[in-house]
Amino acid sequence: MSILSPNPHILYREIHQREPQQLHAWSSGPGSIFAKSNGFGFDRSSNEWKGRAKRDFRAHSFWPELFKPDTLEMEPIQDCDQFDQILEQAKLASKPIVVDWMAAWCRKCIYLKPKLEKLAADYDTKVKFYCVDVNNVPQPLVKRGNISKMPTIQLWSDGEMKAEVIGGHKAWLVIEEVRQMIQQFV
């Protein structure tokens, strides 16, 4: 199959040149190209489709590296002991970590978090991302991070804070500053 199919007709032609038993791997449910008889697949009312409808269908990907997740959920930090363990693991692995100090009531924090999770997917193997809700953790942890404004994004390496970005302005600017901060230390 062509890596780049500029035209749906090419994709249709290449799919229908396959054996019928290979076609079911292309179905991923109601939104698939085989869901309706529209010239691009099987009719659900046909006997050929009814036998396959009862099976478990999974989307088949030929290029898994192209289908990496768009976002990675940041792991929450709950207390000082957990923070110490994370810093020690990062020190042993010689990888920096990024900590997002945020609050559940902070509108900018809430808006920034999904963008940071998207950035975390870009640096999946190089940097680990964590978040701390300052209202749900002990105050000594917040004092240890020396947090006075939110959101504050800090990069920690070798057990100490190396750089920080205070995100009081537009989210895309904050993300660019965080990206530059990560690139300095990775």
Short mmCIF file of C-alpha atoms in Angstrom, two decimals:
data_model
loop_
_atom_site.label_atom_id
_atom_site.label_comp_id
_atom_site.label_asym_id
_atom_site.label_seq_id
_atom_site.Cartn_x
_atom_site.Cartn_y
_atom_site.Cartn_z
CA MET A 1 0.00 0.00 0.00
CA SER A 2 1.22 3.47 -0.76
CA ILE A 3 2.56 5.42 2.19
CA LEU A 4 0.94 8.58 0.93
CA SER A 5 -2.40 8.10 -0.77
CA PRO A 6 -3.26 11.48 -2.22
CA ASN A 7 -6.62 10.29 -3.39
CA PRO A 8 -9.28 8.12 -1.71
CA HIS A 9 -9.78 6.23 -4.96
CA ILE A 10 -6.19 4.97 -4.80
CA LEU A 11 -6.78 3.79 -1.25
CA TYR A 12 -10.04 2.11 -2.33
CA ARG A 13 -8.32 0.36 -5.23
CA GLU A 14 -5.43 -0.85 -3.08
CA ILE A 15 -7.72 -2.10 -0.34
CA HIS A 16 -9.97 -4.02 -2.70
CA GLN A 17 -7.04 -5.76 -4.36
CA ARG A 18 -6.47 -7.59 -1.07
CA GLU A 19 -7.95 -10.93 -0.11
CA PRO A 20 -11.40 -10.65 1.55
CA GLN A 21 -10.13 -12.14 4.83
CA GLN A 22 -7.52 -9.35 5.05
CA LEU A 23 -10.11 -6.61 4.65
CA HIS A 24 -11.59 -6.98 8.13
CA ALA A 25 -8.36 -5.64 9.64
CA TRP A 26 -9.14 -2.26 8.12
CA SER A 27 -12.46 -1.85 9.92
CA SER A 28 -12.52 0.18 13.09
CA GLY A 29 -16.24 0.37 13.74
CA PRO A 30 -19.06 2.67 12.71
CA GLY A 31 -16.78 5.41 11.42
CA SER A 32 -14.76 3.13 9.17
CA ILE A 33 -14.84 3.07 5.40
CA PHE A 34 -16.64 -0.28 5.54
CA ALA A 35 -19.52 0.96 7.71
CA LYS A 36 -21.95 1.73 4.89
CA SER A 37 -22.37 0.72 1.32
CA ASN A 38 -21.22 3.92 -0.32
CA GLY A 39 -18.96 2.48 -2.96
CA PHE A 40 -16.05 2.19 -0.55
CA GLY A 41 -16.82 -1.05 1.31
CA PHE A 42 -19.19 -3.80 2.27
CA ASP A 43 -22.90 -3.39 2.82
CA ARG A 44 -23.74 -4.19 6.44
CA SER A 45 -26.85 -6.03 5.38
CA SER A 46 -24.90 -8.51 3.23
CA ASN A 47 -24.14 -11.98 4.51
CA GLU A 48 -20.43 -11.34 4.07
CA TRP A 49 -20.54 -8.51 6.62
CA LYS A 50 -22.81 -10.23 9.18
CA GLY A 51 -20.26 -12.95 9.88
CA ARG A 52 -17.61 -10.36 10.61
CA ALA A 53 -19.80 -7.96 12.61
CA LYS A 54 -19.78 -10.31 15.61
CA ARG A 55 -15.99 -10.44 15.82
CA ASP A 56 -13.83 -8.07 17.77
CA PHE A 57 -12.52 -5.45 15.35
CA ARG A 58 -9.34 -3.55 15.99
CA ALA A 59 -7.82 -0.81 13.94
CA HIS A 60 -4.81 -2.12 12.11
CA SER A 61 -1.86 0.15 11.67
CA PHE A 62 1.02 -0.57 9.38
CA TRP A 63 3.15 2.25 10.77
CA PRO A 64 2.88 2.33 14.57
CA GLU A 65 5.49 5.09 14.88
CA LEU A 66 3.09 7.43 13.08
CA PHE A 67 0.35 6.74 15.59
CA LYS A 68 2.05 7.76 18.84
CA PRO A 69 -0.22 9.40 21.37
CA ASP A 70 -0.83 13.12 21.01
CA THR A 71 -0.72 13.71 24.74
CA LEU A 72 0.77 12.08 27.81
CA GLU A 73 -0.97 12.60 31.10
CA MET A 74 1.29 14.24 33.66
CA GLU A 75 1.76 12.20 36.81
CA PRO A 76 0.55 14.02 39.94
CA ILE A 77 2.84 14.50 42.93
CA GLN A 78 1.07 14.17 46.28
CA ASP A 79 3.69 14.71 49.00
CA CYS A 80 7.34 15.44 49.83
CA ASP A 81 8.35 11.79 50.03
CA GLN A 82 7.04 11.06 46.56
CA PHE A 83 8.80 14.18 45.25
CA ASP A 84 12.09 13.00 46.80
CA GLN A 85 11.68 9.57 45.19
CA ILE A 86 10.98 11.11 41.79
CA LEU A 87 14.05 13.35 42.07
CA GLU A 88 16.22 10.38 43.07
CA GLN A 89 14.96 8.26 40.16
CA ALA A 90 15.56 11.13 37.75
CA LYS A 91 19.07 11.58 39.15
CA LEU A 92 19.87 7.88 38.68
CA ALA A 93 18.49 7.91 35.13
CA SER A 94 20.24 11.26 34.47
CA LYS A 95 17.02 12.67 33.03
CA PRO A 96 15.56 16.04 33.95
CA ILE A 97 11.95 16.38 35.07
CA VAL A 98 9.45 19.15 34.47
CA VAL A 99 7.06 20.02 37.29
CA ASP A 100 3.90 22.04 36.66
CA TRP A 101 2.86 23.77 39.89
CA MET A 102 -0.82 24.60 39.40
CA ALA A 103 -4.13 25.02 41.20
CA ALA A 104 -7.52 23.59 40.33
CA TRP A 105 -9.15 27.03 40.63
CA CYS A 106 -6.60 28.78 38.38
CA ARG A 107 -8.06 29.35 34.92
CA LYS A 108 -4.66 29.79 33.25
CA CYS A 109 -3.39 26.58 34.89
CA ILE A 110 -6.38 24.63 33.62
CA TYR A 111 -5.93 26.02 30.13
CA LEU A 112 -2.17 25.35 30.11
CA LYS A 113 -2.25 21.76 31.37
CA PRO A 114 -3.42 20.06 28.11
CA LYS A 115 -0.82 22.01 26.16
CA LEU A 116 1.89 20.80 28.54
CA GLU A 117 0.61 17.23 28.15
CA LYS A 118 0.96 17.62 24.40
CA LEU A 119 4.51 18.90 24.91
CA ALA A 120 5.17 15.90 27.18
CA ALA A 121 4.34 13.59 24.27
CA ASP A 122 7.01 15.34 22.18
CA TYR A 123 9.70 14.80 24.84
CA ASP A 124 8.47 11.37 25.93
CA THR A 125 11.86 9.65 26.12
CA LYS A 126 13.98 12.62 27.23
CA VAL A 127 12.00 14.33 29.99
CA LYS A 128 9.32 13.20 32.44
CA PHE A 129 6.47 15.62 33.25
CA TYR A 130 4.72 15.92 36.62
CA CYS A 131 2.07 18.21 38.07
CA VAL A 132 1.42 19.44 41.60
CA ASP A 133 -1.92 20.89 42.69
CA VAL A 134 -0.73 23.30 45.37
CA ASN A 135 -4.06 23.20 47.24
CA ASN A 136 -4.00 19.40 47.64
CA VAL A 137 -0.44 18.88 48.87
CA PRO A 138 1.34 19.71 52.14
CA GLN A 139 2.66 23.28 52.31
CA PRO A 140 6.28 22.18 52.90
CA LEU A 141 6.26 20.75 49.35
CA VAL A 142 5.05 24.08 47.96
CA LYS A 143 7.71 25.92 49.98
CA ARG A 144 10.34 23.53 48.70
CA GLY A 145 9.47 24.52 45.15
CA ASN A 146 9.55 28.19 46.22
CA ILE A 147 6.21 28.78 44.51
CA SER A 148 4.64 32.22 44.73
CA LYS A 149 2.68 32.45 41.46
CA MET A 150 0.79 29.99 39.35
CA PRO A 151 1.20 28.38 36.97
CA THR A 152 4.91 27.87 37.51
CA ILE A 153 6.72 25.31 35.38
CA GLN A 154 10.09 24.21 36.71
CA LEU A 155 12.83 22.03 35.28
CA TRP A 156 14.64 19.94 37.89
CA SER A 157 17.89 18.13 37.19
CA ASP A 158 20.36 16.41 39.54
CA GLY A 159 18.03 16.99 42.47
CA GLU A 160 17.84 20.76 42.16
CA MET A 161 15.77 23.29 40.29
CA LYS A 162 17.63 24.57 37.21
CA ALA A 163 15.11 26.84 35.48
CA GLU A 164 11.52 27.99 35.72
CA VAL A 165 8.83 29.68 33.68
CA ILE A 166 6.03 31.59 35.37
CA GLY A 167 3.05 31.32 33.08
CA GLY A 168 1.03 34.46 33.60
CA HIS A 169 0.78 35.28 29.89
CA LYS A 170 -0.54 33.58 26.73
CA ALA A 171 -0.35 29.77 26.74
CA TRP A 172 1.46 29.48 23.42
CA LEU A 173 4.18 31.83 24.69
CA VAL A 174 4.52 29.81 27.89
CA ILE A 175 4.82 26.58 25.88
CA GLU A 176 7.54 28.10 23.72
CA GLU A 177 9.44 29.25 26.81
CA VAL A 178 9.12 25.78 28.35
CA ARG A 179 10.30 24.21 25.09
CA GLN A 180 13.38 26.47 25.06
CA MET A 181 14.03 25.72 28.73
CA ILE A 182 13.93 21.96 28.05
CA GLN A 183 16.19 22.25 25.01
CA GLN A 184 18.85 24.01 27.13
CA PHE A 185 19.13 21.07 29.52
CA VAL A 186 18.48 18.08 27.25
#
